[in-house]
PDB file of C-alpha atoms and ligand atoms in Angstrom:
ATOM      1  CA  UNK A   1     140.729 -11.032 161.499  1.00 39.00           C
ATOM      2  CA  UNK A   2     138.692  -8.324 162.626  1.00 43.00           C
ATOM      3  CA  UNK A   3     140.463  -7.440 165.837  1.00 51.00           C
ATOM      4  CA  UNK A   4     143.742  -7.761 162.310  1.00 49.00           C
ATOM      5  CA  UNK A   5     141.638  -5.341 159.894  1.00 54.00           C
ATOM      6  CA  UNK A   6     140.056  -2.727 162.845  1.00 69.00           C
ATOM      7  CA  UNK A   7     144.008  -1.808 163.194  1.00 71.00           C
ATOM      8  CA  UNK A   8     145.148  -1.540 160.127  1.00 86.00           C
ATOM      9  CA  UNK A   9     142.072   0.755 160.148  1.00 93.00           C
ATOM     10  CA  UNK A  10     141.190   2.386 164.371  1.00 93.00           C
ATOM     11  CA  UNK A  11     144.771   3.848 164.496  1.00 92.00           C
ATOM     12  CA  UNK A  12     145.937   5.461 168.287  1.00 93.00           C
ATOM     13  CA  UNK A  13     146.575   9.631 167.344  1.00 92.00           C
ATOM     14  CA  UNK A  14     149.930  10.057 167.562  1.00 89.00           C
ATOM     15  CA  UNK A  15     149.303  13.298 168.268  1.00 88.00           C
ATOM     16  CA  UNK A  16     147.901  12.233 171.823  1.00 90.00           C
ATOM     17  CA  UNK A  17     149.820  10.824 175.136  1.00 93.00           C
ATOM     18  CA  UNK A  18     147.743   8.041 176.670  1.00 95.00           C
ATOM     19  CA  UNK A  19     144.288   9.168 178.389  1.00 96.00           C
ATOM     20  CA  UNK A  20     144.746   6.086 180.403  1.00 96.00           C
ATOM     21  CA  UNK A  21     147.316   4.319 181.096  1.00 95.00           C
ATOM     22  CA  UNK A  22     147.208   0.837 183.455  1.00 95.00           C
ATOM     23  CA  UNK A  23     147.833  -2.424 183.468  1.00 94.00           C
ATOM     24  CA  UNK A  24     144.379  -3.503 183.209  1.00 96.00           C
ATOM     25  CA  UNK A  25     142.982  -0.977 180.975  1.00 97.00           C
ATOM     26  CA  UNK A  26     144.608   1.356 178.549  1.00 96.00           C
ATOM     27  CA  UNK A  27     142.529   4.341 176.349  1.00 97.00           C
ATOM     28  CA  UNK A  28     143.558   6.332 173.832  1.00 96.00           C
ATOM     29  CA  UNK A  29     142.031   8.231 171.427  1.00 96.00           C
ATOM     30  CA  UNK A  30     141.625   7.179 167.174  1.00 96.00           C
ATOM     31  CA  UNK A  31     143.159   9.206 164.915  1.00 95.00           C
ATOM     32  CA  UNK A  32     140.507  11.149 162.102  1.00 95.00           C
ATOM     33  CA  UNK A  33     138.677   9.005 160.189  1.00 96.00           C
ATOM     34  CA  UNK A  34     136.137   9.018 157.599  1.00 98.00           C
ATOM     35  CA  UNK A  35     132.637   7.608 158.720  1.00 98.00           C
ATOM     36  CA  UNK A  36     129.900   8.167 156.170  1.00 98.00           C
ATOM     37  CA  UNK A  37     126.440   6.647 156.921  1.00 98.00           C
ATOM     38  CA  UNK A  38     124.616   5.636 153.811  1.00 98.00           C
ATOM     39  CA  UNK A  39     120.896   4.560 154.436  1.00 98.00           C
ATOM     40  CA  UNK A  40     119.503   2.367 151.647  1.00 97.00           C
ATOM     41  CA  UNK A  41     117.393  -0.139 150.380  1.00 96.00           C
ATOM     42  CA  UNK A  42     118.400  -3.857 150.422  1.00 96.00           C
ATOM     43  CA  UNK A  43     118.303  -4.023 146.050  1.00 96.00           C
ATOM     44  CA  UNK A  44     121.126  -0.981 146.946  1.00 97.00           C
ATOM     45  CA  UNK A  45     123.392  -3.329 149.326  1.00 97.00           C
ATOM     46  CA  UNK A  46     125.234  -5.043 146.423  1.00 97.00           C
ATOM     47  CA  UNK A  47     126.555  -1.507 144.497  1.00 98.00           C
ATOM     48  CA  UNK A  48     126.929   0.228 147.564  1.00 98.00           C
ATOM     49  CA  UNK A  49     129.161  -2.630 149.515  1.00 98.00           C
ATOM     50  CA  UNK A  50     131.384  -2.706 145.737  1.00 97.00           C
ATOM     51  CA  UNK A  51     132.222   0.958 145.305  1.00 98.00           C
ATOM     52  CA  UNK A  52     132.616   0.833 149.595  1.00 98.00           C
ATOM     53  CA  UNK A  53     134.987  -2.135 148.909  1.00 97.00           C
ATOM     54  CA  UNK A  54     133.960  -4.054 152.258  1.00 96.00           C
ATOM     55  CA  UNK A  55     130.581  -5.642 152.008  1.00 96.00           C
ATOM     56  CA  UNK A  56     127.378  -4.137 153.900  1.00 97.00           C
ATOM     57  CA  UNK A  57     126.497  -6.345 156.867  1.00 97.00           C
ATOM     58  CA  UNK A  58     122.791  -7.657 156.428  1.00 97.00           C
ATOM     59  CA  UNK A  59     122.957  -9.460 159.903  1.00 97.00           C
ATOM     60  CA  UNK A  60     122.089  -6.924 162.766  1.00 98.00           C
ATOM     61  CA  UNK A  61     124.554  -6.090 165.242  1.00 98.00           C
ATOM     62  CA  UNK A  62     128.035  -7.311 162.898  1.00 97.00           C
ATOM     63  CA  UNK A  63     131.105  -4.831 161.118  1.00 96.00           C
ATOM     64  CA  UNK A  64     132.379  -6.100 157.748  1.00 95.00           C
ATOM     65  CA  UNK A  65     135.492  -5.753 157.342  1.00 94.00           C
ATOM     66  CA  UNK A  66     137.933  -5.981 154.877  1.00 94.00           C
ATOM     67  CA  UNK A  67     141.751  -3.150 153.969  1.00 92.00           C
ATOM     68  CA  UNK A  68     141.534   0.138 155.445  1.00 95.00           C
ATOM     69  CA  UNK A  69     137.773  -0.498 155.744  1.00 96.00           C
ATOM     70  CA  UNK A  70     134.946  -1.663 157.526  1.00 96.00           C
ATOM     71  CA  UNK A  71     130.812  -1.074 157.483  1.00 97.00           C
ATOM     72  CA  UNK A  72     128.781  -1.678 159.896  1.00 98.00           C
ATOM     73  CA  UNK A  73     125.516  -2.347 160.196  1.00 98.00           C
ATOM     74  CA  UNK A  74     123.797   0.082 162.449  1.00 98.00           C
ATOM     75  CA  UNK A  75     119.739  -0.244 161.446  1.00 97.00           C
ATOM     76  CA  UNK A  76     117.942  -1.857 159.406  1.00 97.00           C
ATOM     77  CA  UNK A  77     118.414   0.294 156.366  1.00 97.00           C
ATOM     78  CA  UNK A  78     121.543   2.289 157.975  1.00 98.00           C
ATOM     79  CA  UNK A  79     125.083   1.681 157.257  1.00 98.00           C
ATOM     80  CA  UNK A  80     128.307   3.426 158.710  1.00 98.00           C
ATOM     81  CA  UNK A  81     131.639   2.812 156.603  1.00 98.00           C
ATOM     82  CA  UNK A  82     135.369   4.034 157.946  1.00 97.00           C
ATOM     83  CA  UNK A  83     137.974   4.535 155.941  1.00 97.00           C
ATOM     84  CA  UNK A  84     141.400   5.949 156.408  1.00 97.00           C
ATOM     85  CA  UNK A  85     141.129   9.719 156.438  1.00 96.00           C
ATOM     86  CA  UNK A  86     142.146  10.510 153.349  1.00 97.00           C
ATOM     87  CA  UNK A  87     139.707   8.640 151.295  1.00 97.00           C
ATOM     88  CA  UNK A  88     136.675  10.135 152.372  1.00 98.00           C
ATOM     89  CA  UNK A  89     136.144  13.054 148.690  1.00 97.00           C
ATOM     90  CA  UNK A  90     136.867   9.643 146.808  1.00 97.00           C
ATOM     91  CA  UNK A  91     135.401   6.449 148.790  1.00 98.00           C
ATOM     92  CA  UNK A  92     132.281   9.462 148.161  1.00 98.00           C
ATOM     93  CA  UNK A  93     132.048  10.500 145.174  1.00 98.00           C
ATOM     94  CA  UNK A  94     132.406   5.754 144.795  1.00 98.00           C
ATOM     95  CA  UNK A  95     130.076   5.307 146.131  1.00 98.00           C
ATOM     96  CA  UNK A  96     126.961   8.334 144.452  1.00 98.00           C
ATOM     97  CA  UNK A  97     127.938   7.469 141.302  1.00 98.00           C
ATOM     98  CA  UNK A  98     127.579   3.305 141.716  1.00 98.00           C
ATOM     99  CA  UNK A  99     124.658   4.650 142.950  1.00 97.00           C
ATOM    100  CA  UNK A 100     123.066   6.362 141.156  1.00 96.00           C
ATOM    101  CA  UNK A 101     119.370   7.626 140.940  1.00 96.00           C
ATOM    102  CA  UNK A 102     118.843   4.407 143.098  1.00 97.00           C
ATOM    103  CA  UNK A 103     117.549   5.769 146.222  1.00 97.00           C
ATOM    104  CA  UNK A 104     119.701   7.215 149.671  1.00 98.00           C
ATOM    105  CA  UNK A 105     121.235   8.535 151.266  1.00 98.00           C
ATOM    106  CA  UNK A 106     125.050   9.367 152.507  1.00 98.00           C
ATOM    107  CA  UNK A 107     126.129  12.044 154.331  1.00 98.00           C
ATOM    108  CA  UNK A 108     129.764  12.612 155.596  1.00 98.00           C
ATOM    109  CA  UNK A 109     129.542  12.609 159.359  1.00 98.00           C
ATOM    110  CA  UNK A 110     133.288  12.069 159.469  1.00 98.00           C
ATOM    111  CA  UNK A 111     133.051  15.363 162.437  1.00 97.00           C
ATOM    112  CA  UNK A 112     130.344  14.508 164.076  1.00 97.00           C
ATOM    113  CA  UNK A 113     132.123  12.042 166.065  1.00 97.00           C
ATOM    114  CA  UNK A 114     135.587  10.458 167.461  1.00 97.00           C
ATOM    115  CA  UNK A 115     136.372   7.497 168.743  1.00 97.00           C
ATOM    116  CA  UNK A 116     138.884   5.720 171.900  1.00 97.00           C
ATOM    117  CA  UNK A 117     140.355   2.639 171.890  1.00 97.00           C
ATOM    118  CA  UNK A 118     138.990   1.483 175.285  1.00 97.00           C
ATOM    119  CA  UNK A 119     141.511  -2.134 175.354  1.00 96.00           C
ATOM    120  CA  UNK A 120     144.045  -4.698 178.272  1.00 96.00           C
ATOM    121  CA  UNK A 121     141.903  -7.266 180.100  1.00 97.00           C
ATOM    122  CA  UNK A 122     139.623  -4.886 182.301  1.00 97.00           C
ATOM    123  CA  UNK A 123     137.959  -2.968 178.967  1.00 98.00           C
ATOM    124  CA  UNK A 124     134.491  -4.955 179.031  1.00 98.00           C
ATOM    125  CA  UNK A 125     134.890  -3.644 182.868  1.00 98.00           C
ATOM    126  CA  UNK A 126     135.560  -0.494 182.768  1.00 98.00           C
ATOM    127  CA  UNK A 127     132.296   0.104 180.628  1.00 98.00           C
ATOM    128  CA  UNK A 128     130.445  -2.194 182.020  1.00 98.00           C
ATOM    129  CA  UNK A 129     130.829   1.340 184.572  1.00 97.00           C
ATOM    130  CA  UNK A 130     128.242   3.306 182.617  1.00 97.00           C
ATOM    131  CA  UNK A 131     126.450   0.705 179.574  1.00 98.00           C
ATOM    132  CA  UNK A 132     124.469  -1.182 180.615  1.00 96.00           C
ATOM    133  CA  UNK A 133     124.974  -4.514 177.405  1.00 97.00           C
ATOM    134  CA  UNK A 134     126.638  -8.111 179.010  1.00 97.00           C
ATOM    135  CA  UNK A 135     129.759  -8.114 176.628  1.00 98.00           C
ATOM    136  CA  UNK A 136     130.369 -11.675 177.970  1.00 98.00           C
ATOM    137  CA  UNK A 137     131.970 -13.222 175.275  1.00 97.00           C
ATOM    138  CA  UNK A 138     129.187 -14.954 173.877  1.00 97.00           C
ATOM    139  CA  UNK A 139     126.904 -13.069 174.043  1.00 96.00           C
ATOM    140  CA  UNK A 140     128.772  -9.956 172.448  1.00 97.00           C
ATOM    141  CA  UNK A 141     131.015 -11.091 170.229  1.00 97.00           C
ATOM    142  CA  UNK A 142     134.714  -9.774 168.376  1.00 95.00           C
ATOM    143  CA  UNK A 143     132.883  -7.900 165.292  1.00 95.00           C
ATOM    144  CA  UNK A 144     130.070  -6.493 166.780  1.00 97.00           C
ATOM    145  CA  UNK A 145     129.183  -2.725 166.986  1.00 98.00           C
ATOM    146  CA  UNK A 146     126.056  -1.084 168.639  1.00 98.00           C
ATOM    147  CA  UNK A 147     124.749   2.059 170.119  1.00 98.00           C
ATOM    148  CA  UNK A 148     124.033   2.492 173.411  1.00 98.00           C
ATOM    149  CA  UNK A 149     124.033   4.355 176.221  1.00 98.00           C
ATOM    150  CA  UNK A 150     126.759   5.881 178.806  1.00 98.00           C
ATOM    151  CA  UNK A 151     125.594   7.136 181.478  1.00 97.00           C
ATOM    152  CA  UNK A 152     123.967   9.933 179.124  1.00 97.00           C
ATOM    153  CA  UNK A 153     125.699   9.652 175.717  1.00 98.00           C
ATOM    154  CA  UNK A 154     125.346   8.329 172.314  1.00 98.00           C
ATOM    155  CA  UNK A 155     127.643   6.302 172.232  1.00 98.00           C
ATOM    156  CA  UNK A 156     128.808   3.483 169.145  1.00 98.00           C
ATOM    157  CA  UNK A 157     130.111   0.766 171.003  1.00 98.00           C
ATOM    158  CA  UNK A 158     132.328  -2.070 168.799  1.00 97.00           C
ATOM    159  CA  UNK A 159     134.358  -4.246 169.776  1.00 97.00           C
ATOM    160  CA  UNK A 160     137.523  -4.840 167.935  1.00 95.00           C
ATOM    161  CA  UNK A 161     139.004  -7.609 169.561  1.00 95.00           C
ATOM    162  CA  UNK A 162     138.360 -10.192 172.734  1.00 96.00           C
ATOM    163  CA  UNK A 163     140.158  -7.076 175.202  1.00 96.00           C
ATOM    164  CA  UNK A 164     139.346  -4.346 173.000  1.00 96.00           C
ATOM    165  CA  UNK A 165     137.239  -2.163 172.447  1.00 97.00           C
ATOM    166  CA  UNK A 166     136.274   1.382 169.916  1.00 97.00           C
ATOM    167  CA  UNK A 167     134.153   3.536 171.542  1.00 98.00           C
ATOM    168  CA  UNK A 168     133.156   6.276 169.005  1.00 98.00           C
ATOM    169  CA  UNK A 169     130.847   9.418 170.733  1.00 98.00           C
ATOM    170  CA  UNK A 170     129.962  13.107 169.833  1.00 98.00           C
ATOM    171  CA  UNK A 171     132.953  14.759 169.930  1.00 98.00           C
ATOM    172  CA  UNK A 172     131.417  17.384 172.511  1.00 98.00           C
ATOM    173  CA  UNK A 173     130.697  14.596 174.528  1.00 98.00           C
ATOM    174  CA  UNK A 174     134.193  12.635 174.154  1.00 98.00           C
ATOM    175  CA  UNK A 175     135.126  14.911 177.505  1.00 98.00           C
ATOM    176  CA  UNK A 176     132.511  13.528 179.438  1.00 98.00           C
ATOM    177  CA  UNK A 177     133.254  10.039 178.061  1.00 98.00           C
ATOM    178  CA  UNK A 178     136.370  10.039 178.771  1.00 98.00           C
ATOM    179  CA  UNK A 179     136.125  11.753 182.794  1.00 98.00           C
ATOM    180  CA  UNK A 180     133.977   9.256 184.155  1.00 98.00           C
ATOM    181  CA  UNK A 181     135.856   6.467 182.082  1.00 98.00           C
ATOM    182  CA  UNK A 182     139.587   7.436 183.265  1.00 97.00           C
ATOM    183  CA  UNK A 183     137.681   8.872 186.919  1.00 97.00           C
ATOM    184  CA  UNK A 184     136.129   4.884 187.020  1.00 97.00           C
ATOM    185  CA  UNK A 185     139.142   3.188 186.609  1.00 96.00           C
ATOM    186  CA  UNK A 186     141.018   5.173 189.948  1.00 92.00           C
ATOM    187  CA  UNK A 187     139.134   2.594 191.320  1.00 91.00           C
ATOM    188  CA  UNK A 188     141.334  -0.352 190.008  1.00 90.00           C
ATOM    189  CA  UNK A 189     144.295   1.330 191.314  1.00 84.00           C
ATOM    190  CA  UNK A 190     142.720   2.001 195.137  1.00 74.00           C
ATOM    191  CA  UNK A 191     142.339  -2.470 195.235  1.00 61.00           C
TER     192      UNK A 191
ATOM    193  CA  UNK B   1     115.132  -1.339 185.230  1.00 83.00           C
ATOM    194  CA  UNK B   2     113.173  -3.153 182.091  1.00 91.00           C
ATOM    195  CA  UNK B   3     114.313  -5.474 179.531  1.00 95.00           C
ATOM    196  CA  UNK B   4     113.059  -4.348 175.878  1.00 98.00           C
ATOM    197  CA  UNK B   5     113.676  -6.491 172.635  1.00 98.00           C
ATOM    198  CA  UNK B   6     114.222  -5.063 169.404  1.00 98.00           C
ATOM    199  CA  UNK B   7     113.198  -6.852 166.582  1.00 98.00           C
ATOM    200  CA  UNK B   8     115.142  -5.499 163.991  1.00 98.00           C
ATOM    201  CA  UNK B   9     118.643  -6.132 166.881  1.00 98.00           C
ATOM    202  CA  UNK B  10     117.507  -8.423 167.358  1.00 97.00           C
ATOM    203  CA  UNK B  11     119.034  -8.239 171.943  1.00 97.00           C
ATOM    204  CA  UNK B  12     117.206  -7.808 174.942  1.00 97.00           C
ATOM    205  CA  UNK B  13     117.850  -3.556 176.177  1.00 98.00           C
ATOM    206  CA  UNK B  14     117.814  -1.282 179.273  1.00 97.00           C
ATOM    207  CA  UNK B  15     115.435   0.871 179.132  1.00 96.00           C
ATOM    208  CA  UNK B  16     117.091   3.917 178.287  1.00 96.00           C
ATOM    209  CA  UNK B  17     117.897   2.605 174.611  1.00 98.00           C
ATOM    210  CA  UNK B  18     114.208   3.567 174.049  1.00 98.00           C
ATOM    211  CA  UNK B  19     111.653   5.828 173.936  1.00 97.00           C
ATOM    212  CA  UNK B  20     108.294   4.859 174.154  1.00 96.00           C
ATOM    213  CA  UNK B  21     105.279   6.173 172.064  1.00 95.00           C
ATOM    214  CA  UNK B  22     101.865   5.762 173.419  1.00 95.00           C
ATOM    215  CA  UNK B  23      99.193   3.641 171.720  1.00 97.00           C
ATOM    216  CA  UNK B  24      99.816   2.048 168.904  1.00 97.00           C
ATOM    217  CA  UNK B  25      98.106   0.498 165.640  1.00 96.00           C
ATOM    218  CA  UNK B  26      95.936   4.641 165.322  1.00 95.00           C
ATOM    219  CA  UNK B  27      95.424   6.027 161.549  1.00 91.00           C
ATOM    220  CA  UNK B  28      95.975   8.289 160.920  1.00 92.00           C
ATOM    221  CA  UNK B  29      93.305  10.076 158.297  1.00 93.00           C
ATOM    222  CA  UNK B  30      93.527   8.283 154.757  1.00 93.00           C
ATOM    223  CA  UNK B  31      92.195  12.030 152.524  1.00 94.00           C
ATOM    224  CA  UNK B  32      93.088  15.492 155.944  1.00 93.00           C
ATOM    225  CA  UNK B  33      90.834  17.720 153.459  1.00 94.00           C
ATOM    226  CA  UNK B  34      87.295  15.040 154.457  1.00 95.00           C
ATOM    227  CA  UNK B  35      87.888  14.727 157.583  1.00 95.00           C
ATOM    228  CA  UNK B  36      85.833  16.366 160.388  1.00 96.00           C
ATOM    229  CA  UNK B  37      87.379  18.748 163.415  1.00 95.00           C
ATOM    230  CA  UNK B  38      86.165  15.666 166.290  1.00 95.00           C
ATOM    231  CA  UNK B  39      87.266  13.275 163.540  1.00 95.00           C
ATOM    232  CA  UNK B  40      90.953  15.014 163.769  1.00 96.00           C
ATOM    233  CA  UNK B  41      90.342  14.864 167.797  1.00 96.00           C
ATOM    234  CA  UNK B  42      89.834  11.154 167.419  1.00 94.00           C
ATOM    235  CA  UNK B  43      92.926  10.759 165.850  1.00 95.00           C
ATOM    236  CA  UNK B  44      95.265  13.218 167.558  1.00 95.00           C
ATOM    237  CA  UNK B  45      94.095  12.923 171.457  1.00 96.00           C
ATOM    238  CA  UNK B  46      91.848  10.411 172.110  1.00 95.00           C
ATOM    239  CA  UNK B  47      93.513   7.427 173.568  1.00 96.00           C
ATOM    240  CA  UNK B  48      92.043   4.374 174.923  1.00 95.00           C
ATOM    241  CA  UNK B  49      94.430   4.390 177.977  1.00 94.00           C
ATOM    242  CA  UNK B  50      94.201   0.828 178.576  1.00 95.00           C
ATOM    243  CA  UNK B  51      94.603  -0.302 182.187  1.00 96.00           C
ATOM    244  CA  UNK B  52      96.050  -3.942 182.028  1.00 95.00           C
ATOM    245  CA  UNK B  53      96.804  -5.649 177.994  1.00 96.00           C
ATOM    246  CA  UNK B  54      97.815  -2.736 175.793  1.00 97.00           C
ATOM    247  CA  UNK B  55      99.722  -2.501 172.255  1.00 97.00           C
ATOM    248  CA  UNK B  56     102.281   0.358 172.203  1.00 97.00           C
ATOM    249  CA  UNK B  57     104.441   1.929 169.447  1.00 98.00           C
ATOM    250  CA  UNK B  58     108.087   1.889 171.162  1.00 98.00           C
ATOM    251  CA  UNK B  59     111.748   3.038 169.392  1.00 98.00           C
ATOM    252  CA  UNK B  60     114.765   2.332 169.670  1.00 98.00           C
ATOM    253  CA  UNK B  61     116.282   5.570 169.624  1.00 98.00           C
ATOM    254  CA  UNK B  62     119.923   4.729 171.370  1.00 98.00           C
ATOM    255  CA  UNK B  63     119.832   1.389 168.702  1.00 98.00           C
ATOM    256  CA  UNK B  64     119.107   1.187 165.690  1.00 98.00           C
ATOM    257  CA  UNK B  65     116.906   3.809 165.311  1.00 97.00           C
ATOM    258  CA  UNK B  66     113.431   1.622 164.331  1.00 97.00           C
ATOM    259  CA  UNK B  67     110.723   1.928 165.265  1.00 98.00           C
ATOM    260  CA  UNK B  68     108.590  -0.764 166.303  1.00 98.00           C
ATOM    261  CA  UNK B  69     105.492  -2.492 168.431  1.00 98.00           C
ATOM    262  CA  UNK B  70     105.194  -3.914 171.704  1.00 98.00           C
ATOM    263  CA  UNK B  71     102.497  -5.393 173.910  1.00 97.00           C
ATOM    264  CA  UNK B  72     102.505  -4.228 177.892  1.00 96.00           C
ATOM    265  CA  UNK B  73     100.753  -5.074 180.141  1.00 96.00           C
ATOM    266  CA  UNK B  74     100.020  -1.620 181.773  1.00 95.00           C
ATOM    267  CA  UNK B  75      99.755  -3.051 185.837  1.00 95.00           C
ATOM    268  CA  UNK B  76     102.859  -5.051 186.107  1.00 94.00           C
ATOM    269  CA  UNK B  77     104.737  -3.306 183.658  1.00 94.00           C
ATOM    270  CA  UNK B  78     105.722  -7.060 182.727  1.00 95.00           C
ATOM    271  CA  UNK B  79     105.871  -7.031 178.326  1.00 97.00           C
ATOM    272  CA  UNK B  80     104.337 -10.007 176.912  1.00 96.00           C
ATOM    273  CA  UNK B  81     104.733  -9.858 172.473  1.00 97.00           C
ATOM    274  CA  UNK B  82     107.642  -7.719 170.323  1.00 98.00           C
ATOM    275  CA  UNK B  83     106.605  -7.561 166.397  1.00 98.00           C
ATOM    276  CA  UNK B  84     107.967  -4.983 164.039  1.00 98.00           C
ATOM    277  CA  UNK B  85     106.030  -1.641 162.893  1.00 96.00           C
ATOM    278  CA  UNK B  86     103.187  -2.586 159.766  1.00 94.00           C
ATOM    279  CA  UNK B  87     102.636  -5.615 161.063  1.00 96.00           C
ATOM    280  CA  UNK B  88      98.610  -6.995 162.354  1.00 95.00           C
ATOM    281  CA  UNK B  89      97.837  -6.056 166.175  1.00 95.00           C
ATOM    282  CA  UNK B  90      98.103  -9.084 167.510  1.00 95.00           C
ATOM    283  CA  UNK B  91      95.112 -10.514 169.495  1.00 95.00           C
ATOM    284  CA  UNK B  92      95.274  -8.793 172.890  1.00 94.00           C
ATOM    285  CA  UNK B  93      92.343 -10.395 174.806  1.00 93.00           C
ATOM    286  CA  UNK B  94      94.369 -13.939 173.271  1.00 94.00           C
ATOM    287  CA  UNK B  95      97.377 -12.849 174.815  1.00 93.00           C
ATOM    288  CA  UNK B  96      95.866 -11.630 178.427  1.00 91.00           C
ATOM    289  CA  UNK B  97      94.371 -15.028 178.474  1.00 92.00           C
ATOM    290  CA  UNK B  98      98.122 -17.314 177.421  1.00 90.00           C
ATOM    291  CA  UNK B  99      99.320 -14.950 180.389  1.00 86.00           C
ATOM    292  CA  UNK B 100      97.427 -15.957 182.820  1.00 82.00           C
ATOM    293  CA  UNK B 101      94.899 -12.471 183.346  1.00 66.00           C
TER     294      UNK B 101
HETATM  295 ZN1   ZN C 201     117.020  -1.771 167.549  1.00 70.80          ZN
END
């Protein structure tokens, strides 16, 4: 389900050619997105979810999706809210209005990071060239989202399908991340 | 590499996602204007520097961002307990005994 729902939100950037295109794994740059960082207390979560259009997950490392919306758990009082690029202003206003004077912080971080879509049967293998996380489906099921480190760059990894991962990094780190991924993938060609 | 458990993410992760924040359970003086220079020195700089079982603050800096506490044997580097910030300090002697120290 998550796979389908993420597909209407995280889409390949039509103007970009694939960064990597092998039969076992490919890397596509994702189209720009609205990213809102929300920090709020438990009492405000229902309201925030209603205004956003997807419930805010309370269990660690989970993502909740609905039509063109994804709410990603980043910490016990922190969520990243994803939506189409054009919805940014309307969503921001809607959440601010709904939360009113409830203590919270809502920040537009849309341009802070970029996303790539890493998919294929060797996707988790490729990510593991720089990330120390067990990506077996039992311990990192579809729908899991986490911040972690890829080599020396902080990244966010969201598994949207068995063999599909969305990886976000800060704009200025993305070249480093994709560069190392593409270089590591050369091992597949040699083998 | 050390594996560290984050009580907020409820998951064990590599040491590279974490940052050690020094000795835990050091209370800031509650009334700064009434605190003497010696007490400030004590609060700011004096640490027990334990050789053995100690409680430390850790931060899941490349994860949920949260500070939590951990009991670690500074000799063997073995972690013995993880708990959330704000929870009371566990009985270190008891933990050492259980760990066979
Ligand atoms: Zn954590």
